[in-house]
Structure formats: structure tokens, C-alpha cells
Amino acid sequence: MKLLVIGSGGREHALAWCLAKTPGLQKVFVAPGNAGTAAERGLENVAITDLDALADFAEEEKVSLTIVGPEAPLAAGIVNLFRARGLKIFGPSKEAAQLESSKDFAKRFMSRHGIPTARFASFSERASAHAYVDQQGAPIVIKADGLAAGKGVVVAMTVDEAHAALDRMLPAEGQHAPQGSRQAQVVIEEFLEGEEASFIVMVDGKEVLPLASSQDHKRIGDGDSGPNTGGMGAYSPALVVTPEVHAKAMREIILPTVRGMAAEGMPYTGFLYAGLMIGKDGSVKTVEFNCRLGDPEAQPILMRLKSDLFTLLDHAVAGKLDQVEASWDRRVALGVVLAAANYPATPRTGDVISGLPKASEDSHDSHVFHGATSERDGQTVTAGGRVLCVTALGDNVKQTQKRAYNLIIGIHFDGMQYRHDIGHRAMPR
Ligand code: AMP
Ligand code: GLY
């Protein structure tokens, strides 16, 4: 049996690493993969990114199942394409992926179905957007519509910041979007207070299998300071996702979403990620939907998965998720992202990485997942923003944090930056 994982980040490295344990497996192809997936036993990189060429490859190699990591190919319709060609693939259709690819679609969908989320209004015209901000006041949140890799969101603490964000995201009066491109749109949202958590489930169109909870660290700096990033580290399980919060998230967010998508003729299949805001009053609101696993959440989550991932995916694709259960390592997993110089603005690439553990040094309770690396003249070099995610398992958050940070000590590349406090919200105070 051969499998194909699409993507090149840490999430895809973790997916492929996890799938490599499948009994009876011949190979996991990773397209295009990175230097980490190239070195891993059981994995093989293939240098293809074009969607038609990926379908050709899956057909020629008789790939049993394809799993899509990132949102871009999903939003471009890779699942529709594979299905039309009779190829098995796990992910949402292009239509269903709008839950992530269009903030406007997601917000309107949530209001239609009574799913708790921040109050909002959508604008494509500057003057009315400015007027709305003046009327609402700050803090307030401005989001560009469309995929923005975590960078299209401004949490404005002052009205001035909000106005400046609008000027950046919307064209001036009389100015039009370049021909062929979509009209720019922003969603302006009520600011939600509380603690965030990542709630990720598998969906087969109808049935839902929740994965272990996790918490990301979106800001670049210690103590949650500085600009938003794609995520600087994560751990699982998230303390804040109590059994009550879990039940509420399922009942008020996940199940109505899955039912609503089916009722609207866009049955949702794939990983579904709800970013939760958990209020002090116990309320649970949806900050956003993603139509995929989180990165870096996938790294600690998959490290804790004791069930066979392929069996879960295979049941999901067959519409039989109700027949399987996932079991989780009781320990805590925690991953620290090592980011490139200048991340998140314009990450520098090409820096040589030293001190990476050798494949033979692999241990059961830690793994260095590659997020953005490539091979150059026999050396591993940085190839993007979030370069590595050093992930470890331990009996509690404190011990796991120590273990992960100890593993980082030997690893170096110029300009390397990382947070020193991953897991801080789960630490005894
Ligand atoms: P998003 O891309 O929608 O997940 O937004 C990125 C980050 O911005 C979230 O993880 C939150 O930290 C923050 N954020 C987004 N929307 C809100 C909101 N309505 N209230 C407070 N913070 C928000
Ligand atoms: N870590 C946040 C995300 O994957 O969107």
C-alpha cells in the first residue's frame, strides 16, 4: 500500500511520520515535502505541486489514499479533482473549504445556523468601513477576506489602528481592483475576550471524530507579545478544554456546522479546525474555521495518537467514522517552533542548520519535525519561516517543556528565533 501526503510543512512531516507506522505500508510519498521528510524512513519526496500532475501521479503509483495538509490546494479544488477521477482523498471539497478560504462565507454560515461567534459586518467600500469602526469603537478586529496564512488579521486596540488597517486592506475611493482579481473585502468583528484553544475533528460528511485538544501560541514573542504568526508552538491536551468546554464545542459549534454544511449541499469531509475563544463565563465562541489540521498543533497531537492513523482516515473516506475510536497517549506533547530570521515579515532562507538529530537517534518520546527546510550541497538549510518544530512527550507540561527545550540546545542556524514559554498557560502559577 502506498499513501500520498500533500504539503511541505511541519504538519505534513508529522502526518507522514505517523502514517509511516501503518502495518503493510510500502511507502508514504510526500509532495513536495522537505529535507526532514526526505531523510525519514518509509517516506519519499516527489517534486510535484501541480494539481493535475498530482492526480496523474496518484493514479500511476496506485496510491490508496491521499491526505492534504495545507489549505491552498483544498481551496483550489484538489478534492473535487481527485474525486472526479475516482481517486481516494481526505479533505473538504472546494465549496466546503470556503469555511476557511472566505471569512465572509464562514461568518454568514455561522449566523444562518446560530453558531456562536463574534458579531460582524462585511465591507468592500472604505467610507462605510471607516464609519462602522467609528460607530463601534475599539478594541475591534479587522480581517481581510481570503487566505492570508494568519497574517490578514489585525486586532486593533485603538480606533486609529483599525482605520490604518482598513486603508491597507481596501482600495481608496475611485480605485478599482485589478481586472480579473476579486474585489477586496474585509470583515470587521467584535473583539472577543478569553483564552483560545484549537479544537480539531475528523469529519466524514456526517459523523465526527474529535482529536485531542491543543493550544497554539500565535504571537511571535514571549508572553504573547508582537505580531501574529502562523503559530510558534503548541501543546496537547489544552487544560482550558475541560469536559464542559469540549461538550459545548461539539454541541454548539461542530455538530451544527457539519449538519449545516450537509443541509446546504456542501457536505464537509476532512479535518475541521475550530479556533475557540473560551470566555471566563464559560461561553465558547468560534474565532475561525480552518479546513485542515493546525500547524504546529498537528505535531503534538499526532505524537499522542496511539490508534492507527490510516485506519481512522480510511474509515473517514468510507463515511464510517462512527465505527472507529481514537485513543491517545495520556502524556503531554509539546512542540516549539524554531523560526527563521525576519519571520513573520520576510523570513530569510538559505541559512545552514547544524546539530539536527540523526535518523538513528530517533526516540519514541521526541521528534524534530521539519517545517521549512531543503537540502543544499549535502547540508540542510532553512527554506521558509517556520523551520523546525521540536516536539517532545512527557508526564506533565513542565517536564515536557524542559525536554523540548533541552533538545533545542544543540540545534543552530543564523537568525534562529523561538519562544521560551511554550505551554505557559498550562503551567502552575
Ligand atoms: P484568525 O486568522 O481569524 O484565526 O485570527 C488570528 C488571531 O487573531 C486569532 O487566533 C486571535 O488571536 C485573534 N483574533 C481573531 N479574531 C478575534 C476576535 N474577534 N477577538 C479577539 N481576537 C481575535
Ligand atoms: N496554528 C494555526 C493554524 O494552523 O492555523
Coordinates of C-alpha atoms and ligand atoms in Angstrom, one line a residue:
M1 CA 0.0 0.0 0.0
K2 CA 1.2 3.5 -0.9
L3 CA 0.0 6.8 0.6
L4 CA 0.4 10.4 -0.5
V5 CA 0.7 13.4 1.7
I6 CA 0.4 16.8 0.0
G7 CA 2.4 19.7 1.5
S8 CA 5.8 20.7 2.7
G9 CA 5.5 21.8 6.3
G10 CA 5.8 20.5 9.8
R11 CA 2.2 19.3 9.8
E12 CA 2.8 17.2 6.7
H13 CA 6.1 15.9 8.2
A14 CA 4.1 14.8 11.3
L15 CA 1.3 13.3 9.2
A16 CA 3.7 11.3 7.0
W17 CA 5.8 10.2 10.0
C18 CA 2.6 9.0 11.7
L19 CA 1.4 7.2 8.6
A20 CA 4.8 5.5 8.1
K21 CA 3.8 3.3 11.1
T22 CA 0.9 1.8 9.1
P23 CA 1.1 -2.0 9.0
G24 CA 1.6 -3.3 5.5
L25 CA 2.7 0.0 4.2
Q26 CA 5.1 0.2 1.2
K27 CA 5.7 3.9 1.2
V28 CA 4.4 7.4 2.0
F29 CA 5.0 9.8 -0.7
V30 CA 5.2 13.5 0.3
A31 CA 4.7 16.1 -2.4
P32 CA 6.8 18.2 -2.3
G33 CA 8.0 17.5 1.3
N34 CA 11.1 19.0 2.8
A35 CA 14.6 17.9 4.0
G36 CA 13.0 16.2 7.0
T37 CA 10.6 14.0 5.1
A38 CA 13.4 13.2 2.6
A39 CA 15.5 11.7 5.5
E40 CA 12.7 9.8 7.2
R41 CA 12.5 6.1 6.9
G42 CA 9.4 5.0 4.8
L43 CA 8.9 8.4 3.2
E44 CA 9.8 9.6 -0.3
N45 CA 9.6 13.1 -1.6
V46 CA 8.1 13.8 -5.0
A47 CA 8.7 17.2 -6.6
I48 CA 5.2 17.8 -7.8
T49 CA 2.8 20.6 -6.8
D50 CA 0.5 21.0 -9.9
L51 CA -2.9 19.5 -9.0
D52 CA -3.4 17.6 -12.3
A53 CA 0.1 16.2 -12.1
L54 CA -0.6 15.1 -8.5
A55 CA -3.7 13.2 -9.7
D56 CA -1.7 11.6 -12.5
F57 CA 1.0 10.6 -10.0
A58 CA -1.6 9.1 -7.6
E59 CA -3.1 7.1 -10.5
E60 CA 0.2 5.8 -11.9
E61 CA 1.5 4.8 -8.5
K62 CA -1.8 3.3 -7.4
V63 CA -1.8 5.4 -4.3
S64 CA -4.5 4.0 -1.9
L65 CA -5.2 7.3 -0.2
T66 CA -4.1 11.0 -0.5
I67 CA -4.2 13.3 2.5
V68 CA -4.0 17.0 2.0
G69 CA -2.1 19.1 4.6
P70 CA -2.5 22.8 3.7
E71 CA -5.5 25.0 2.7
A72 CA -4.3 26.3 -0.6
P73 CA -4.8 23.1 -2.7
L74 CA -8.1 22.5 -0.9
A75 CA -9.3 25.9 -1.8
A76 CA -8.1 25.3 -5.3
G77 CA -10.3 22.2 -5.6
I78 CA -7.9 19.3 -5.3
V79 CA -10.5 17.1 -3.6
N80 CA -13.1 17.8 -6.4
L81 CA -10.4 16.9 -9.0
F82 CA -9.3 13.6 -7.3
R83 CA -12.9 12.5 -6.7
A84 CA -13.8 13.2 -10.3
R85 CA -11.0 10.9 -11.3
G86 CA -12.1 8.2 -8.9
L87 CA -9.1 8.7 -6.5
K88 CA -9.5 8.4 -2.8
I89 CA -8.6 11.6 -0.9
F90 CA -9.2 13.0 2.6
G91 CA -10.1 16.7 2.7
P92 CA -13.0 19.1 2.0
S93 CA -14.2 20.0 -1.4
K94 CA -13.5 23.5 -2.7
E95 CA -17.1 24.5 -1.8
A96 CA -16.7 23.2 1.8
A97 CA -13.2 24.7 2.1
Q98 CA -14.9 28.1 2.0
L99 CA -15.3 27.8 5.7
E100 CA -11.6 28.8 5.7
S101 CA -11.0 30.4 2.4
S102 CA -13.6 33.1 2.8
K103 CA -14.1 34.8 6.2
D104 CA -17.3 36.3 4.8
F105 CA -18.7 32.9 3.9
A106 CA -17.8 31.5 7.3
K107 CA -19.4 34.3 9.2
R108 CA -22.6 34.3 7.2
F109 CA -22.8 30.5 7.5
M110 CA -22.4 30.8 11.3
S111 CA -25.2 33.4 11.5
R112 CA -27.5 31.2 9.4
H113 CA -27.0 28.3 11.7
G114 CA -26.9 30.1 15.1
I115 CA -23.2 29.1 15.7
P116 CA -21.7 31.3 18.4
T117 CA -19.1 33.7 17.0
A118 CA -18.2 37.4 17.3
R119 CA -20.7 40.0 15.9
F120 CA -19.5 41.1 12.5
A121 CA -20.1 43.2 9.4
S122 CA -18.6 42.9 5.9
F123 CA -17.4 45.8 3.7
S124 CA -15.8 46.3 0.4
E125 CA -16.1 50.1 0.5
R126 CA -13.7 52.2 2.6
A127 CA -16.0 55.0 3.7
S128 CA -18.7 52.7 5.2
A129 CA -16.0 50.6 6.8
H130 CA -14.4 53.6 8.5
A131 CA -17.9 54.8 9.6
Y132 CA -18.6 51.4 11.1
V133 CA -15.3 51.5 13.1
D134 CA -16.1 54.9 14.4
Q135 CA -19.5 53.8 15.5
Q136 CA -18.3 50.5 17.2
G137 CA -15.1 51.9 18.8
A138 CA -12.0 49.9 19.9
P139 CA -10.8 47.2 20.6
I140 CA -12.0 45.8 17.3
V141 CA -10.8 43.2 14.8
I142 CA -10.2 43.7 11.1
K143 CA -9.8 40.7 8.8
A144 CA -9.0 40.6 5.1
D145 CA -11.2 38.1 3.3
G146 CA -9.4 35.2 1.6
L147 CA -6.4 33.0 2.7
A148 CA -3.8 35.0 4.5
A149 CA -1.7 32.4 6.4
G150 CA -2.6 34.0 9.7
K151 CA -1.4 37.5 8.7
G152 CA -4.6 39.0 7.4
V153 CA -5.9 39.8 10.9
V154 CA -5.4 43.0 12.8
V155 CA -6.6 43.0 16.4
A156 CA -6.8 46.8 16.8
M157 CA -6.6 48.1 20.3
T158 CA -7.3 51.7 19.1
V159 CA -9.6 53.2 16.6
D160 CA -6.6 54.7 14.8
E161 CA -5.0 51.3 14.3
A162 CA -8.3 50.0 12.9
H163 CA -8.5 52.9 10.4
A164 CA -5.0 52.3 9.3
A165 CA -5.7 48.6 8.7
L166 CA -8.7 49.4 6.6
D167 CA -6.7 51.8 4.5
R168 CA -4.2 48.9 3.8
M169 CA -6.8 46.3 3.0
L170 CA -9.4 48.2 1.0
P171 CA -8.7 50.3 -2.2
A172 CA -9.2 54.1 -2.0
E173 CA -12.4 55.5 -3.4
G174 CA -12.4 55.5 -7.2
Q175 CA -9.6 52.9 -7.3
H176 CA -10.7 49.5 -8.6
A177 CA -9.3 46.1 -8.1
P178 CA -7.0 44.9 -10.9
Q179 CA -9.0 43.3 -13.7
G180 CA -9.7 39.6 -13.1
S181 CA -9.0 39.8 -9.4
R182 CA -11.7 39.6 -6.8
Q183 CA -13.0 42.8 -5.1
A184 CA -11.2 43.3 -1.8
Q185 CA -13.4 42.7 1.2
V186 CA -12.9 43.0 4.9
V187 CA -14.8 41.5 7.8
I188 CA -15.0 43.8 10.9
E189 CA -15.5 41.8 14.1
E190 CA -16.4 42.4 17.7
F191 CA -13.3 41.8 19.9
L192 CA -13.6 38.6 21.9
E193 CA -12.0 38.2 25.3
G194 CA -10.9 34.9 26.8
E195 CA -8.5 32.1 26.2
E196 CA -8.0 30.5 22.8
A197 CA -7.8 26.7 22.1
S198 CA -7.7 24.6 18.9
F199 CA -10.5 22.1 18.6
I200 CA -9.8 19.8 15.6
V201 CA -12.1 17.0 14.4
M202 CA -12.3 14.5 11.6
V203 CA -15.5 14.6 9.6
D204 CA -16.8 12.1 7.0
G205 CA -19.7 14.2 5.8
K206 CA -21.9 13.3 8.7
E207 CA -20.1 11.7 11.6
V208 CA -17.4 13.4 13.7
L209 CA -14.4 12.0 15.5
P210 CA -12.8 14.6 17.7
L211 CA -9.0 14.7 18.0
A212 CA -7.1 15.6 21.2
S213 CA -7.4 19.3 22.1
S214 CA -4.4 21.6 21.8
Q215 CA -3.3 25.2 22.2
D216 CA -1.3 27.3 19.8
H217 CA 0.9 30.3 20.5
K218 CA 0.1 32.8 17.7
R219 CA 2.3 35.8 18.7
I220 CA 6.0 35.9 17.8
G221 CA 7.2 36.9 21.3
D222 CA 7.3 35.6 24.8
G223 CA 4.3 36.4 26.9
D224 CA 2.1 36.6 23.7
S225 CA 3.8 39.8 22.5
G226 CA 4.4 41.2 19.0
P227 CA 2.8 40.4 15.7
N228 CA 0.7 37.3 14.8
T229 CA 2.3 34.4 13.1
G230 CA 1.1 31.0 11.8
G231 CA 1.9 29.6 15.2
M232 CA 5.2 29.5 17.3
G233 CA 4.4 26.3 19.3
A234 CA 1.7 24.2 20.6
Y235 CA 0.9 21.5 23.2
S236 CA -1.8 18.9 23.8
P237 CA -4.0 18.4 25.6
A238 CA -5.1 22.0 26.3
L239 CA -6.1 22.4 30.0
V240 CA -8.7 25.1 29.1
V241 CA -10.7 22.5 27.1
T242 CA -12.5 21.0 30.1
P243 CA -15.1 18.2 29.5
E244 CA -17.7 21.0 29.7
V245 CA -15.9 23.1 27.0
H246 CA -15.5 20.0 24.9
A247 CA -19.2 19.1 25.1
K248 CA -20.2 22.7 24.3
A249 CA -17.8 23.0 21.3
M250 CA -19.3 19.7 19.9
R251 CA -22.9 20.6 20.6
E252 CA -22.9 24.3 19.7
I253 CA -20.2 24.6 17.0
I254 CA -19.0 21.3 15.4
L255 CA -22.3 19.4 15.0
P256 CA -24.3 22.3 13.7
T257 CA -21.5 23.1 11.3
V258 CA -21.4 19.6 9.9
R259 CA -25.2 19.4 9.7
G260 CA -25.4 22.9 8.2
M261 CA -22.9 22.1 5.5
A262 CA -24.7 18.9 4.6
A263 CA -28.1 20.7 4.5
E264 CA -26.6 23.4 2.2
G265 CA -25.4 20.8 -0.3
M266 CA -21.7 21.0 0.7
P267 CA -21.2 18.0 3.0
Y268 CA -18.0 18.6 4.9
T269 CA -15.3 15.9 4.8
G270 CA -11.8 16.2 6.1
F271 CA -10.1 17.7 9.2
L272 CA -12.1 20.6 10.6
Y273 CA -10.4 23.0 12.9
A274 CA -12.4 25.4 15.0
G275 CA -10.4 28.1 16.8
L276 CA -12.2 28.6 20.1
M277 CA -12.4 31.6 22.3
I278 CA -13.3 30.4 25.8
G279 CA -14.8 33.2 28.0
K280 CA -14.4 33.5 31.7
D281 CA -18.2 33.0 31.9
G282 CA -17.8 29.5 30.3
S283 CA -19.0 30.7 26.9
V284 CA -17.4 29.1 23.8
K285 CA -17.2 31.1 20.6
T286 CA -15.8 30.4 17.2
V287 CA -12.9 32.6 16.3
E288 CA -12.3 31.0 12.9
F289 CA -12.6 27.8 11.0
N290 CA -9.7 26.1 9.2
C291 CA -10.4 23.3 6.8
R292 CA -7.3 21.3 7.8
L293 CA -5.1 20.3 10.7
G294 CA -3.4 23.1 12.5
D295 CA 0.4 23.7 12.2
P296 CA 2.1 23.4 14.7
E297 CA -0.9 21.8 16.6
A298 CA -0.7 18.6 14.4
Q299 CA 2.9 17.8 15.6
P300 CA 2.0 17.4 19.3
I301 CA -1.5 16.0 18.6
L302 CA -0.1 13.2 16.3
M303 CA 2.7 12.5 18.7
R304 CA 0.0 11.5 21.2
L305 CA -2.1 9.4 18.8
K306 CA -2.0 5.7 19.8
S307 CA -4.5 4.5 17.2
D308 CA -3.5 3.7 13.7
L309 CA -4.0 6.9 11.7
F310 CA -4.5 5.2 8.4
T311 CA -7.5 3.2 9.9
L312 CA -9.1 6.4 11.0
L313 CA -8.6 8.1 7.6
D314 CA -9.8 5.0 5.7
H315 CA -13.0 4.9 7.7
A316 CA -13.5 8.7 7.2
V317 CA -13.2 8.4 3.5
A318 CA -15.6 5.5 3.5
G319 CA -18.2 7.5 5.6
K320 CA -17.8 5.1 8.5
L321 CA -16.2 7.3 11.2
D322 CA -18.9 6.2 13.7
Q323 CA -17.2 2.7 13.6
V324 CA -13.8 3.9 15.0
E325 CA -12.4 5.5 18.1
A326 CA -9.1 7.3 18.6
S327 CA -7.0 6.5 21.7
W328 CA -4.5 9.0 23.0
D329 CA -1.3 8.8 25.0
R330 CA -2.1 10.1 28.4
R331 CA 1.1 12.2 28.5
V332 CA 1.5 15.8 27.4
A333 CA 3.1 16.6 24.0
L334 CA 4.7 20.0 23.4
G335 CA 6.3 21.4 20.2
V336 CA 8.5 24.5 20.0
V337 CA 8.8 26.2 16.6
L338 CA 12.3 27.4 15.6
A339 CA 11.7 30.2 13.1
A340 CA 13.9 31.9 10.6
A341 CA 15.5 35.4 10.8
N342 CA 12.9 38.1 10.0
Y343 CA 9.9 35.8 10.5
P344 CA 7.0 36.6 10.2
A345 CA 7.6 39.6 7.9
T346 CA 10.0 38.4 5.3
P347 CA 11.8 35.2 6.5
R348 CA 15.3 34.8 5.3
T349 CA 16.1 31.5 3.6
G350 CA 19.3 29.6 2.9
D351 CA 20.8 29.5 6.5
V352 CA 22.7 26.3 7.2
I353 CA 21.2 24.3 10.1
S354 CA 23.5 22.4 12.4
G355 CA 23.0 20.0 15.2
L356 CA 20.0 18.1 13.9
P357 CA 19.5 14.7 15.4
K358 CA 20.4 11.8 13.1
A359 CA 17.6 9.5 12.0
S360 CA 19.3 6.7 14.0
E361 CA 19.0 8.9 17.2
D362 CA 15.2 8.9 16.8
S363 CA 13.4 8.3 20.1
H364 CA 9.9 7.4 21.0
D365 CA 9.2 10.5 23.1
S366 CA 10.6 13.2 20.9
H367 CA 10.9 14.2 17.3
V368 CA 12.2 17.1 15.3
F369 CA 9.7 17.8 12.6
H370 CA 10.9 19.9 9.7
G371 CA 8.6 22.8 8.7
A372 CA 10.7 24.7 6.0
T373 CA 14.0 23.1 5.1
S374 CA 15.7 22.0 2.0
E375 CA 18.9 20.2 1.0
R376 CA 21.9 22.2 -0.5
D377 CA 25.3 20.7 -1.2
G378 CA 24.7 18.0 1.4
Q379 CA 23.7 20.4 4.0
T380 CA 20.2 21.2 5.4
V381 CA 19.2 24.8 5.0
T382 CA 16.3 27.0 6.0
A383 CA 13.6 27.4 3.3
G384 CA 10.9 29.4 4.9
G385 CA 9.5 31.0 8.1
R386 CA 8.8 28.1 10.5
V387 CA 11.9 26.0 10.0
L388 CA 11.6 23.2 12.6
C389 CA 9.2 22.1 15.3
V390 CA 11.0 20.3 18.2
T391 CA 8.3 18.1 19.8
A392 CA 8.5 16.0 23.0
L393 CA 6.3 13.9 25.2
G394 CA 6.4 14.0 29.0
D395 CA 4.4 13.3 32.1
N396 CA 3.4 16.9 32.7
V397 CA 3.7 20.2 30.9
K398 CA 6.7 21.3 33.0
Q399 CA 8.7 18.2 32.3
T400 CA 7.8 18.1 28.6
Q401 CA 8.7 21.8 28.2
K402 CA 12.1 21.1 29.7
R403 CA 12.6 18.1 27.5
A404 CA 11.7 20.1 24.3
Y405 CA 13.9 23.0 25.2
N406 CA 16.8 20.7 26.1
L407 CA 16.6 19.2 22.6
I408 CA 16.9 22.7 21.1
I409 CA 20.2 23.4 22.8
G410 CA 22.2 21.5 20.1
I411 CA 20.4 23.0 17.1
H412 CA 21.6 26.1 15.4
F413 CA 21.1 28.3 12.4
D414 CA 21.8 32.0 11.9
G415 CA 18.9 34.2 13.0
M416 CA 17.1 31.4 14.7
Q417 CA 14.3 32.7 16.9
Y418 CA 11.9 30.9 19.2
R419 CA 9.6 31.5 22.1
H420 CA 10.9 30.4 25.5
D421 CA 7.5 30.0 27.1
I422 CA 5.5 27.4 25.0
G423 CA 2.9 25.9 27.3
H424 CA 2.9 28.8 29.7
R425 CA -0.9 28.9 30.0
A426 CA -0.9 25.3 31.3
M427 CA 1.9 25.8 33.9
P428 CA 1.1 26.1 37.6
R429 CA 1.2 29.8 38.6
Ligands
AMP1 P1 -7.9 34.2 12.7 O1 -7.0 34.2 11.4 O2 -9.3 34.6 12.4 O3 -7.7 33.0 13.5 O4 -7.2 35.3 13.6 C1 -5.9 35.2 14.1 C2 -5.8 35.6 15.5 O5 -6.4 36.9 15.8 C3 -6.7 34.6 16.4 O6 -6.0 33.5 16.7 C4 -6.9 35.5 17.6 O7 -5.8 35.5 18.5 C5 -7.1 36.9 17.0 N1 -8.5 37.2 16.8 C6 -9.2 36.9 15.7 N2 -10.5 37.3 15.8 C7 -10.6 37.8 17.0 C8 -11.7 38.4 17.8 N3 -12.9 38.5 17.2 N4 -11.5 38.8 19.0 C9 -10.2 38.7 19.6 N5 -9.2 38.2 18.9 C10 -9.3 37.7 17.7
GLY2 N1 -1.6 27.2 14.0 C1 -2.8 27.8 13.5 C2 -3.2 27.3 12.2 O1 -2.8 26.2 11.8 O2 -4.0 27.9 11.5

